Amino acid sequence: MTLALRATGLVQVFNTAGVLALADVHTARRVSALGGESDETVLLAFALTVRALRLGSVCVDLTTVAGTATGDEDVVPGDLPWPAPAAWLQACARSPLVAPGGPLRLVRELLYLDRYWRQEELVRHHLEQRARSTPLFDSARLTTDLDALFPGADSECQRLAAAVAVHRWTTVLAGGPGTGKTTTIARILAALHHQPGDPPRIALAAPTGKAAARLEEAVRACDLPELGDLHASTIHRLLGRRPGSRTRFRHDRTNRLPYDVVVVDETSMVSLTLMAKLLDAVRPTARLILVGDPDQLASVEAGAVLGDIVRAEGHPSEILGRPVTNGVVTLDHTWRFQGSIAALARAIRAGDPDAALEVLHLTADARHKAGVDAGEGRAGEEARADRTAGEVELIEDGATDGLRADVTAALDEVTRAALEGDAVTALDRLDTHRLLCAHRHGPHGVTHWSAEIARWREAAPSGSDWYPGQPLLITANDYDAGLYNGDTGVIVQTSDGLRAAFARGGTPVLIPPTRLLEAQTLYALTVHRSQGSQFDRVTLILPPPESPLLTRELLYTAATRARTHLRILGTAEAIRAAITRPIARASGLRSLLGP
């Protein structure tokens, strides 16, 4: 922890204790000086608000922060001099920093930077406005389409989601990986297409290029001719970049998007700031369908909008004879995998470390024997589940033989396809295995393990920056090339020389490597960056139990990236610590959307 040498009073104490970072202290001291605020309790509140944004919250709850703040590295000592909540709130309410036009906004017990309060209000306003009216629709045609598009008793939730999308301007389709969200999206779009009027203009979007490509591929795979040749883009590209600005877009409240239906996949990754800009740009009479898994890691930036909407109480309305709150429909049946991965995901989501460790400690043979011996018991039920796409293993002794074999096999296949100029196969094989880490640096981080894999591979020809089979990760948005932070690709050999190939739903995009502005070799990936992707086999490097990055959402996100096999290099103590440590992001949106 870097100390603020000029800090005094409470902020110095909290900085020394590891609660406040250097940037938190400097920002609060500078703005408070400019605003004429000298009360050290208000200065502490300001610094904690800046800290909250850094950690993903959009505000700080002054009545509970003393019991929840843990800092980046160490647990806050219990004897820190936290101000009494009532007096603290009064001091903030009197502060010139909270006066109209000031940098802070106090709403009940929540303290915001004014900018984020305005964004939260904007999101609330748009969602409430969209809920106050309903589109015109043909109920008889809807009934016919529901029967045709969603046959069978096991499609009840999908039918409900389609009906909600026809009945409302805003629909939220929630569910974990493999629950059929994308298939449901395609059929919802078909149902909307069949409603009276001109065919709807449809936009498909996602936070990252990889997630957008997967959305486009999945919708096309549903083979519904009425949808035509739909393409997906990143949300930033959909909104349209303004040259010279990173925060302003061509489409906003004065220049709305020209679409009748806007679908946003992987909405859990969308920050409050980006959601506010998106809602500003969507026409009030355009249907908005937000899709995602609220149990995954939230956006890297502040906010957890999807989770807030899904978990808000609200006033239910009845559609197809079932109560629906805030337009939210949750798909809960997993189609992609059953077996151990599904069982582990359920245990993590439920916050049950004992059940998770039971799954992890049962080998395939032990599970089979338990199934034979246990009859209808819990172990027997789990053992009889289809394990063709759901094996897990926990390796506590640090052995890396299996990891090395998976890495070598996957990259060998990538290289063979790349040398043959087969970009489609090379990109496909790139997803055969992926190594995920919670940290960027240190012995459990991406940097360390990337160097380790590079030593295993010795793949790069001497003196060459680029080589066939080289996996790539884009680390900054490049609007001119159409590449975005988090996109993954591979170098392939073509008749025109080496090209960097990136999946875009249809034919891969090929770009000369010399045009790549910010790219690095992809041997390992943070769990955050893996969102919106799926891999056949996943190896997860867990840090020690005391790591502040080790959370329930991180473990759940990593586990559900795997289609067929999940290997965890870590300890049972780390698993238990993660599951018992859910992320709590402070915001007022959930209560604002409530009854």
Coordinates of C-alpha atoms in Angstrom, one line a residue:
M1 CA 0.0 0.0 0.0
T2 CA 1.4 3.4 -1.1
L3 CA 1.0 6.0 1.7
A4 CA -0.1 9.6 1.1
L5 CA 2.7 11.5 2.8
R6 CA 0.8 14.7 3.2
A7 CA -2.4 13.2 4.5
T8 CA -3.5 14.0 8.0
G9 CA -6.3 13.1 10.3
L10 CA -8.8 10.3 9.5
V11 CA -7.7 9.8 5.9
Q12 CA -4.2 9.3 7.1
V13 CA -5.3 6.6 9.6
F14 CA -7.4 4.8 7.0
N15 CA -4.7 5.1 4.4
T16 CA -2.1 3.6 6.8
A17 CA -4.6 0.8 7.6
G18 CA -4.9 -0.2 3.9
V19 CA -8.5 0.9 3.4
L20 CA -7.7 4.0 1.3
A21 CA -5.3 4.0 -1.6
L22 CA -3.1 6.9 -2.6
A23 CA -5.5 8.0 -5.4
D24 CA -8.5 8.0 -3.0
V25 CA -6.8 10.3 -0.6
H26 CA -5.3 12.7 -3.2
T27 CA -8.7 13.0 -5.0
A28 CA -10.6 13.7 -1.8
R29 CA -8.0 16.2 -0.4
R30 CA -7.8 18.1 -3.7
V31 CA -11.5 18.5 -4.4
S32 CA -12.3 19.2 -0.7
A33 CA -9.7 22.0 -0.7
L34 CA -11.2 23.5 -3.8
G35 CA -14.8 23.2 -2.3
G36 CA -13.9 24.7 1.0
E37 CA -14.5 21.6 3.1
S38 CA -12.4 21.1 6.2
D39 CA -14.4 18.5 8.2
E40 CA -12.2 15.4 8.3
T41 CA -15.2 13.1 8.5
V42 CA -16.5 14.5 5.2
L43 CA -13.1 14.2 3.7
L44 CA -13.1 10.5 4.8
A45 CA -16.5 10.0 3.2
F46 CA -15.3 11.6 0.0
A47 CA -12.3 9.3 -0.1
L48 CA -14.4 6.2 0.6
T49 CA -16.7 7.2 -2.3
V50 CA -13.8 7.4 -4.7
R51 CA -12.6 4.0 -3.3
A52 CA -16.1 2.5 -3.8
L53 CA -15.9 3.4 -7.5
R54 CA -12.5 1.8 -7.8
L55 CA -13.9 -1.4 -6.4
G56 CA -17.0 -1.4 -8.6
S57 CA -19.7 0.3 -6.5
V58 CA -21.3 3.4 -7.6
C59 CA -21.8 4.9 -4.1
V60 CA -20.9 4.2 -0.5
D61 CA -23.5 3.4 2.3
L62 CA -22.3 5.4 5.2
T63 CA -24.4 3.4 7.7
T64 CA -22.8 0.0 6.8
V65 CA -19.3 0.8 5.3
A66 CA -17.6 0.2 8.7
G67 CA -18.7 -3.4 8.6
T68 CA -18.1 -4.1 5.0
A69 CA -14.9 -2.2 3.9
T70 CA -11.9 -4.6 3.8
G71 CA -9.5 -2.7 1.6
D72 CA -7.4 -4.3 -1.2
E73 CA -5.1 -6.4 0.9
D74 CA -5.9 -6.7 4.6
V75 CA -9.0 -6.9 6.7
V76 CA -9.8 -3.5 8.3
P77 CA -8.9 -3.6 12.0
G78 CA -12.0 -3.4 14.1
D79 CA -10.7 -0.5 16.2
L80 CA -10.5 2.0 13.3
P81 CA -12.1 5.3 14.3
W82 CA -15.2 5.1 12.1
P83 CA -17.5 8.1 12.6
A84 CA -20.9 7.5 14.2
P85 CA -23.3 7.0 11.2
A86 CA -26.0 9.6 12.3
A87 CA -23.4 12.4 12.9
W88 CA -21.5 11.4 9.8
L89 CA -24.6 11.7 7.6
Q90 CA -25.4 15.1 9.2
A91 CA -21.9 16.4 8.5
C92 CA -22.1 15.3 4.9
A93 CA -25.6 16.8 4.5
R94 CA -24.2 20.2 5.7
S95 CA -21.1 20.1 3.5
P96 CA -20.7 22.6 0.6
L97 CA -19.5 19.5 -1.4
V98 CA -23.1 18.2 -1.3
A99 CA -24.7 21.6 -2.1
P100 CA -26.3 22.0 -5.6
G101 CA -23.5 22.0 -8.2
G102 CA -21.1 20.2 -5.8
P103 CA -19.2 17.1 -6.6
L104 CA -21.1 14.9 -4.1
R105 CA -24.7 13.8 -3.9
L106 CA -26.2 12.4 -0.6
V107 CA -29.4 10.3 -1.1
R108 CA -30.7 8.9 2.2
E109 CA -27.6 7.1 3.5
L110 CA -25.9 6.7 0.1
L111 CA -23.1 9.1 -0.9
Y112 CA -22.3 9.4 -4.6
L113 CA -20.1 11.3 -6.9
D114 CA -22.6 13.5 -8.6
R115 CA -21.8 12.1 -12.1
Y116 CA -22.7 8.5 -11.0
W117 CA -25.9 9.6 -9.2
R118 CA -27.0 11.3 -12.5
Q119 CA -26.2 8.1 -14.5
E120 CA -28.2 6.0 -12.0
E121 CA -31.1 8.4 -12.2
L122 CA -31.0 8.3 -16.0
V123 CA -31.1 4.4 -16.0
R124 CA -34.0 4.4 -13.5
H125 CA -35.9 7.1 -15.5
H126 CA -35.6 5.2 -18.8
L127 CA -36.6 1.9 -17.3
E128 CA -39.6 3.3 -15.5
Q129 CA -40.7 5.3 -18.6
R130 CA -40.4 2.2 -20.7
A131 CA -42.5 0.2 -18.2
R132 CA -45.4 2.7 -18.1
S133 CA -46.6 2.0 -21.6
T134 CA -47.0 -1.2 -23.7
P135 CA -46.6 -2.0 -27.4
L136 CA -49.5 -2.8 -29.6
F137 CA -49.5 -6.5 -30.5
D138 CA -51.6 -9.3 -32.0
S139 CA -52.4 -11.7 -29.2
A140 CA -53.8 -14.4 -31.5
R141 CA -50.7 -14.4 -33.6
L142 CA -48.6 -14.5 -30.5
T143 CA -50.4 -17.6 -29.3
T144 CA -49.9 -19.3 -32.6
D145 CA -46.2 -18.4 -32.7
L146 CA -45.6 -19.6 -29.1
D147 CA -47.0 -23.0 -30.0
A148 CA -44.9 -23.2 -33.2
L149 CA -41.6 -21.8 -31.8
F150 CA -41.6 -23.3 -28.4
P151 CA -43.2 -26.8 -28.5
G152 CA -43.0 -29.1 -25.5
A153 CA -43.5 -28.8 -21.8
D154 CA -39.8 -28.1 -21.2
S155 CA -40.1 -24.7 -23.1
E156 CA -42.3 -23.0 -20.6
C157 CA -39.8 -20.4 -19.5
Q158 CA -38.8 -19.7 -23.1
R159 CA -42.4 -19.2 -24.1
L160 CA -42.8 -16.8 -21.2
A161 CA -39.8 -14.8 -22.3
A162 CA -41.1 -14.4 -25.8
A163 CA -44.5 -13.3 -24.5
V164 CA -42.9 -10.8 -22.2
A165 CA -40.8 -9.4 -25.1
V166 CA -44.0 -9.0 -27.2
H167 CA -45.9 -7.4 -24.2
R168 CA -43.2 -5.0 -23.0
W169 CA -40.7 -2.5 -24.3
T170 CA -38.0 -3.9 -21.9
T171 CA -37.3 -7.6 -21.3
V172 CA -34.6 -9.1 -19.2
L173 CA -33.6 -12.7 -20.1
A174 CA -31.5 -14.1 -17.3
G175 CA -29.8 -17.5 -16.9
G176 CA -26.5 -19.3 -16.6
P177 CA -24.4 -20.7 -19.5
G178 CA -26.2 -23.4 -21.4
T179 CA -29.7 -22.5 -20.4
G180 CA -30.7 -21.7 -23.9
K181 CA -30.6 -17.9 -23.8
T182 CA -29.4 -17.4 -27.3
T183 CA -31.8 -19.9 -28.8
T184 CA -34.6 -18.1 -27.0
I185 CA -33.4 -14.8 -28.3
A186 CA -33.6 -16.0 -31.9
R187 CA -37.1 -17.3 -31.4
I188 CA -38.2 -14.2 -29.6
L189 CA -37.0 -12.2 -32.7
A190 CA -38.9 -14.5 -35.0
A191 CA -42.1 -13.9 -32.9
L192 CA -41.6 -10.1 -33.1
H193 CA -41.0 -10.4 -36.8
H194 CA -44.4 -12.1 -37.2
Q195 CA -46.3 -9.3 -35.4
P196 CA -48.3 -6.9 -37.6
G197 CA -46.4 -4.1 -39.4
D198 CA -43.1 -3.7 -41.2
P199 CA -40.4 -6.2 -40.3
P200 CA -38.5 -4.9 -37.3
R201 CA -35.1 -3.5 -37.7
I202 CA -32.9 -5.5 -35.3
A203 CA -29.6 -4.7 -33.7
L204 CA -27.5 -7.4 -31.9
A205 CA -24.8 -6.2 -29.5
A206 CA -22.5 -7.3 -26.7
P207 CA -19.8 -5.6 -24.6
T208 CA -16.9 -7.3 -26.4
G209 CA -16.1 -8.3 -29.9
K210 CA -15.8 -12.0 -28.9
A211 CA -19.2 -12.0 -27.2
A212 CA -20.7 -10.2 -30.2
A213 CA -19.2 -12.9 -32.6
R214 CA -20.6 -15.7 -30.4
L215 CA -24.1 -14.0 -30.3
E216 CA -24.1 -13.7 -34.1
E217 CA -23.0 -17.3 -34.7
A218 CA -25.6 -18.6 -32.2
V219 CA -28.5 -16.7 -33.7
R220 CA -27.5 -17.7 -37.2
A221 CA -27.3 -21.4 -36.1
C222 CA -30.9 -21.3 -35.1
D223 CA -31.7 -21.2 -38.9
L224 CA -34.8 -19.0 -38.8
P225 CA -35.0 -17.6 -42.4
E226 CA -37.3 -14.7 -41.4
L227 CA -34.5 -13.1 -39.4
G228 CA -32.3 -12.6 -42.5
D229 CA -28.6 -12.0 -42.3
L230 CA -28.2 -10.4 -38.9
H231 CA -24.8 -9.1 -37.7
A232 CA -23.7 -8.3 -34.2
S233 CA -21.4 -5.6 -33.0
T234 CA -19.9 -4.3 -29.8
I235 CA -22.1 -1.8 -27.9
H236 CA -19.5 0.9 -28.5
R237 CA -19.6 0.3 -32.2
L238 CA -23.4 0.3 -32.2
L239 CA -23.5 3.7 -30.5
G240 CA -20.9 5.0 -32.9
R241 CA -17.6 6.6 -31.8
R242 CA -17.2 10.3 -32.0
P243 CA -13.7 11.1 -33.3
G244 CA -11.5 12.6 -30.6
S245 CA -13.7 11.4 -27.7
R246 CA -13.7 8.2 -25.6
T247 CA -16.9 9.0 -23.7
R248 CA -19.3 10.5 -26.2
F249 CA -21.1 8.7 -29.0
R250 CA -22.8 9.6 -32.2
H251 CA -26.1 8.1 -31.0
D252 CA -27.6 9.7 -27.9
R253 CA -30.9 11.2 -26.9
T254 CA -30.7 13.7 -29.7
N255 CA -29.9 11.1 -32.4
R256 CA -31.5 7.8 -31.5
L257 CA -30.6 4.4 -32.8
P258 CA -32.6 3.5 -35.9
Y259 CA -33.7 0.1 -34.6
D260 CA -37.0 -1.4 -33.5
V261 CA -35.4 -4.1 -31.4
V262 CA -32.1 -3.9 -29.6
V263 CA -30.7 -7.1 -28.1
V264 CA -27.7 -6.8 -25.7
D265 CA -26.0 -10.1 -24.7
E266 CA -23.6 -10.5 -21.7
T267 CA -25.3 -7.6 -20.0
S268 CA -23.6 -8.5 -16.7
M269 CA -20.5 -6.9 -18.2
V270 CA -22.1 -3.6 -18.9
S271 CA -21.2 -0.8 -16.5
L272 CA -23.6 1.8 -15.2
T273 CA -22.0 4.5 -17.4
L274 CA -22.4 2.4 -20.6
M275 CA -25.9 1.4 -19.8
A276 CA -26.9 5.0 -19.2
K277 CA -25.5 5.9 -22.7
L278 CA -27.2 2.9 -24.3
L279 CA -30.6 3.7 -22.8
D280 CA -30.3 7.3 -23.8
A281 CA -29.8 6.2 -27.4
V282 CA -32.5 3.5 -27.7
R283 CA -35.8 4.9 -28.9
P284 CA -38.6 4.8 -26.2
T285 CA -40.7 2.8 -28.7
A286 CA -38.0 0.3 -29.5
R287 CA -38.0 -3.1 -27.7
L288 CA -34.9 -3.6 -25.6
I289 CA -33.9 -7.1 -24.6
L290 CA -31.1 -7.4 -22.0
V291 CA -29.6 -10.9 -21.8
G292 CA -27.1 -12.2 -19.3
D293 CA -26.1 -14.1 -16.1
P294 CA -26.5 -12.0 -13.0
D295 CA -24.4 -14.4 -11.0
Q296 CA -21.3 -13.8 -13.1
L297 CA -18.7 -11.1 -12.4
A298 CA -20.1 -7.7 -13.0
S299 CA -18.4 -5.1 -15.2
V300 CA -14.8 -4.0 -14.6
E301 CA -16.1 -0.5 -14.2
A302 CA -18.6 0.6 -11.6
G303 CA -22.1 -0.8 -11.5
A304 CA -24.0 -4.1 -11.5
V305 CA -27.0 -3.0 -13.5
L306 CA -28.2 -6.5 -14.6
G307 CA -28.0 -7.8 -11.1
D308 CA -29.9 -4.8 -9.7
I309 CA -32.7 -5.2 -12.3
V310 CA -33.0 -8.9 -11.8
R311 CA -33.0 -8.7 -8.0
A312 CA -35.2 -5.6 -7.6
E313 CA -38.5 -6.4 -5.9
G314 CA -40.8 -4.3 -8.1
H315 CA -44.5 -4.9 -8.8
P316 CA -45.3 -8.1 -10.7
S317 CA -47.6 -8.2 -13.7
E318 CA -49.2 -11.3 -15.0
I319 CA -48.2 -12.7 -18.4
L320 CA -49.3 -16.1 -19.6
G321 CA -50.8 -16.6 -16.2
R322 CA -47.4 -16.2 -14.4
P323 CA -46.1 -13.2 -12.4
V324 CA -43.3 -11.2 -14.1
T325 CA -41.4 -8.5 -12.2
N326 CA -39.5 -5.8 -14.1
G327 CA -39.8 -7.9 -17.3
V328 CA -37.4 -10.4 -15.9
V329 CA -37.6 -14.1 -17.0
T330 CA -34.9 -16.5 -15.6
L331 CA -34.0 -19.7 -17.5
D332 CA -32.9 -22.3 -15.0
H333 CA -32.5 -25.5 -16.9
T334 CA -29.0 -26.2 -18.1
W335 CA -28.9 -27.8 -21.6
R336 CA -25.2 -27.5 -22.5
F337 CA -23.7 -29.5 -19.7
Q338 CA -25.0 -31.6 -16.8
G339 CA -22.6 -33.7 -14.6
S340 CA -20.0 -32.3 -12.4
I341 CA -19.7 -28.8 -13.9
A342 CA -23.4 -28.1 -13.5
A343 CA -23.4 -29.5 -10.0
L344 CA -20.4 -27.4 -9.0
A345 CA -22.0 -24.2 -10.6
R346 CA -25.2 -24.9 -8.6
A347 CA -23.2 -25.2 -5.3
I348 CA -21.2 -22.1 -5.9
R349 CA -24.3 -20.1 -6.9
A350 CA -26.1 -21.3 -3.7
G351 CA -23.1 -20.3 -1.6
D352 CA -22.6 -23.9 -0.4
P353 CA -18.9 -24.7 -0.1
D354 CA -19.5 -28.2 1.4
A355 CA -21.5 -29.2 -1.7
A356 CA -18.9 -27.7 -4.0
L357 CA -16.0 -29.6 -2.3
E358 CA -18.0 -32.8 -2.4
V359 CA -18.3 -32.5 -6.2
L360 CA -14.6 -31.7 -6.5
H361 CA -13.4 -34.5 -4.3
L362 CA -15.3 -37.2 -6.2
T363 CA -13.3 -38.7 -9.0
A364 CA -15.1 -40.2 -12.0
D365 CA -14.7 -43.8 -10.6
A366 CA -15.7 -42.8 -7.1
R367 CA -18.8 -41.0 -8.5
H368 CA -19.8 -44.2 -10.5
K369 CA -19.3 -46.4 -7.4
A370 CA -21.3 -43.9 -5.3
G371 CA -24.1 -44.0 -7.9
V372 CA -24.3 -47.8 -7.7
D373 CA -24.1 -47.9 -3.9
A374 CA -26.2 -44.9 -2.9
G375 CA -29.4 -45.7 -4.8
E376 CA -31.5 -42.7 -4.8
G377 CA -29.2 -40.7 -2.5
R378 CA -27.6 -37.4 -3.4
A379 CA -24.3 -38.8 -4.5
G380 CA -26.1 -41.4 -6.6
E381 CA -28.2 -38.8 -8.3
E382 CA -25.1 -36.7 -9.1
A383 CA -23.2 -39.8 -10.3
R384 CA -26.0 -40.8 -12.7
A385 CA -26.0 -37.4 -14.3
D386 CA -24.7 -37.2 -17.9
R387 CA -21.0 -36.5 -17.5
T388 CA -20.1 -36.3 -21.2
A389 CA -19.8 -32.6 -20.9
G390 CA -19.1 -31.9 -17.2
E391 CA -16.0 -33.3 -15.5
V392 CA -14.2 -31.4 -12.8
E393 CA -11.0 -32.0 -10.8
L394 CA -9.3 -30.2 -8.0
I395 CA -5.5 -30.5 -7.9
E396 CA -4.1 -29.4 -4.6
D397 CA -0.5 -30.6 -4.9
G398 CA 0.4 -28.1 -7.7
A399 CA 1.0 -30.7 -10.3
T400 CA 1.0 -29.2 -13.8
D401 CA 1.3 -32.3 -16.0
G402 CA -2.3 -32.2 -17.1
L403 CA -2.2 -28.5 -17.7
R404 CA 0.9 -28.8 -19.8
A405 CA -0.6 -31.6 -21.9
D406 CA -3.8 -29.6 -22.5
V407 CA -1.8 -26.4 -23.5
T408 CA 0.5 -28.3 -25.8
A409 CA -2.3 -30.3 -27.5
A410 CA -4.4 -27.2 -28.1
L411 CA -1.7 -25.0 -29.4
D412 CA -0.3 -27.7 -31.6
E413 CA -3.7 -28.0 -33.3
V414 CA -3.9 -24.2 -33.7
T415 CA -0.4 -24.0 -35.3
R416 CA -1.2 -26.8 -37.8
A417 CA -4.3 -25.0 -38.9
A418 CA -2.6 -21.7 -39.0
L419 CA 0.2 -23.0 -41.2
E420 CA -2.3 -24.3 -43.6
G421 CA -4.0 -20.9 -43.8
D422 CA -7.2 -22.3 -42.2
A423 CA -8.3 -19.4 -40.1
V424 CA -11.7 -20.9 -39.2
T425 CA -10.2 -24.0 -37.8
A426 CA -7.3 -22.2 -36.1
L427 CA -9.8 -19.9 -34.2
D428 CA -12.0 -22.9 -33.3
R429 CA -9.0 -24.8 -31.9
L430 CA -7.9 -21.8 -29.9
D431 CA -11.0 -22.4 -27.7
T432 CA -10.0 -26.1 -27.1
H433 CA -8.3 -25.1 -23.8
R434 CA -7.9 -21.9 -21.9
L435 CA -5.8 -21.1 -18.8
L436 CA -7.6 -18.7 -16.5
C437 CA -6.2 -16.7 -13.5
A438 CA -7.7 -14.4 -10.9
H439 CA -4.6 -12.2 -10.8
R440 CA -2.7 -10.4 -13.5
H441 CA 0.7 -10.5 -11.7
G442 CA 2.4 -12.6 -9.1
P443 CA 2.9 -16.4 -8.9
H444 CA -0.8 -17.0 -9.5
G445 CA -1.2 -14.5 -12.2
V446 CA -1.4 -14.2 -16.0
T447 CA 2.1 -12.8 -16.4
H448 CA 3.8 -15.6 -14.5
W449 CA 1.8 -18.4 -16.3
S450 CA 2.2 -16.9 -19.7
A451 CA 6.0 -16.9 -19.2
E452 CA 5.8 -20.5 -18.0
I453 CA 3.8 -21.6 -21.1
A454 CA 6.2 -19.7 -23.4
R455 CA 9.0 -21.8 -21.9
W456 CA 7.1 -24.9 -22.6
R457 CA 6.4 -23.9 -26.1
E458 CA 9.5 -22.2 -27.3
A459 CA 7.2 -21.4 -30.3
A460 CA 8.4 -18.0 -31.5
P461 CA 11.1 -18.0 -34.2
S462 CA 14.1 -16.0 -33.2
G463 CA 13.9 -12.4 -34.1
S464 CA 10.3 -12.6 -35.2
D465 CA 7.4 -10.7 -33.6
W466 CA 4.7 -12.7 -35.4
Y467 CA 4.5 -16.4 -36.2
P468 CA 1.8 -18.8 -37.5
G469 CA -0.3 -20.2 -34.6
Q470 CA 0.5 -17.3 -32.3
P471 CA -2.6 -16.7 -30.1
L472 CA -3.5 -13.0 -29.7
L473 CA -5.3 -10.8 -27.2
I474 CA -6.3 -7.2 -28.1
T475 CA -5.7 -5.0 -25.1
A476 CA -7.2 -1.7 -26.3
N477 CA -10.0 -0.5 -28.5
D478 CA -8.9 0.1 -32.1
Y479 CA -11.9 1.6 -33.9
D480 CA -10.2 1.9 -37.2
A481 CA -9.4 -1.8 -37.4
G482 CA -12.7 -2.8 -35.8
L483 CA -10.9 -4.5 -32.9
Y484 CA -11.9 -4.1 -29.2
N485 CA -10.3 -4.7 -25.9
G486 CA -10.7 -8.4 -25.0
D487 CA -10.9 -9.7 -28.6
T488 CA -8.9 -12.8 -29.2
G489 CA -7.4 -14.0 -32.5
V490 CA -4.5 -16.0 -34.1
I491 CA -1.8 -15.4 -36.6
V492 CA -2.3 -17.5 -39.8
Q493 CA -0.2 -18.0 -42.9
T494 CA -2.0 -16.8 -46.1
S495 CA -1.0 -16.3 -49.7
D496 CA -0.6 -12.7 -48.9
G497 CA 1.7 -13.3 -45.9
L498 CA 1.0 -13.5 -42.2
R499 CA -2.4 -12.2 -41.1
A500 CA -4.1 -11.8 -37.7
A501 CA -7.5 -13.6 -37.8
F502 CA -10.4 -12.7 -35.6
A503 CA -13.8 -14.3 -35.4
R504 CA -16.7 -12.1 -36.4
G505 CA -19.7 -14.5 -36.6
G506 CA -19.2 -15.4 -40.3
T507 CA -16.0 -15.3 -42.3
P508 CA -13.0 -14.3 -40.0
V509 CA -11.6 -10.9 -40.4
L510 CA -7.9 -10.9 -41.6
I511 CA -5.7 -8.0 -40.6
P512 CA -1.9 -7.5 -41.3
P513 CA -0.2 -7.9 -37.9
T514 CA 1.6 -4.6 -38.4
R515 CA -1.7 -2.8 -38.1
L516 CA -2.4 -4.1 -34.6
L517 CA -1.9 -1.3 -32.2
E518 CA -2.2 -3.0 -28.9
A519 CA -1.9 -6.8 -28.9
Q520 CA -0.1 -9.4 -26.8
T521 CA 0.4 -13.2 -27.0
L522 CA -2.4 -15.0 -25.4
Y523 CA -1.3 -17.9 -23.3
A524 CA -3.4 -17.1 -20.2
L525 CA -6.4 -14.9 -19.5
T526 CA -7.9 -13.3 -16.4
V527 CA -11.3 -14.6 -15.4
H528 CA -12.7 -11.1 -16.0
R529 CA -11.6 -11.1 -19.6
S530 CA -13.0 -14.6 -20.2
Q531 CA -16.6 -13.5 -19.8
G532 CA -18.6 -13.9 -22.9
S533 CA -16.5 -16.9 -24.0
Q534 CA -16.7 -20.7 -23.7
F535 CA -13.9 -23.2 -24.0
D536 CA -13.9 -27.0 -24.2
R537 CA -11.5 -27.4 -21.3
V538 CA -10.5 -24.8 -18.7
T539 CA -7.8 -24.8 -16.2
L540 CA -8.2 -22.2 -13.3
I541 CA -5.3 -21.1 -11.2
L542 CA -6.7 -20.1 -7.8
P543 CA -4.7 -17.7 -5.5
P544 CA -4.4 -18.3 -1.8
P545 CA -7.6 -18.0 0.4
E546 CA -6.6 -14.5 1.6
S547 CA -6.6 -13.0 -1.9
P548 CA -9.2 -10.2 -2.1
L549 CA -9.9 -11.1 -5.7
L550 CA -11.1 -14.6 -4.7
T551 CA -14.9 -14.3 -4.7
R552 CA -18.0 -16.4 -5.3
E553 CA -18.6 -14.6 -8.6
L554 CA -15.1 -15.1 -9.8
L555 CA -15.2 -18.9 -9.1
Y556 CA -18.7 -19.2 -10.7
T557 CA -17.6 -17.3 -13.8
A558 CA -14.5 -19.4 -14.3
A559 CA -16.3 -22.7 -13.7
T560 CA -19.0 -21.9 -16.2
R561 CA -16.5 -21.1 -19.0
A562 CA -15.9 -24.8 -19.4
R563 CA -18.0 -27.0 -21.7
T564 CA -16.5 -30.5 -21.0
H565 CA -13.7 -30.3 -18.4
L566 CA -12.7 -28.0 -15.5
R567 CA -9.4 -28.4 -13.8
I568 CA -8.7 -26.2 -10.7
L569 CA -5.2 -25.8 -9.4
G570 CA -5.7 -24.6 -5.8
T571 CA -6.7 -25.7 -2.4
A572 CA -9.9 -26.6 -0.7
E573 CA -9.4 -23.6 1.6
A574 CA -9.3 -21.3 -1.4
I575 CA -12.5 -22.9 -2.8
R576 CA -14.3 -22.4 0.6
A577 CA -13.0 -18.8 0.9
A578 CA -14.3 -17.9 -2.6
I579 CA -17.7 -19.3 -2.1
T580 CA -18.3 -17.7 1.2
R581 CA -17.2 -14.3 -0.1
P582 CA -19.8 -12.8 -2.5
I583 CA -19.2 -9.4 -4.1
A584 CA -21.4 -6.7 -2.7
R585 CA -21.6 -3.7 -5.0
A586 CA -23.4 -0.7 -3.5
S587 CA -25.9 1.1 -5.6
G588 CA -29.4 2.7 -5.2
L589 CA -30.8 1.3 -8.4
R590 CA -32.2 -1.9 -7.0
S591 CA -34.2 -0.1 -4.3
L592 CA -35.3 2.6 -6.8
L593 CA -36.8 -0.1 -9.1
G594 CA -38.5 -1.7 -6.2
P595 CA -42.1 -1.2 -5.0

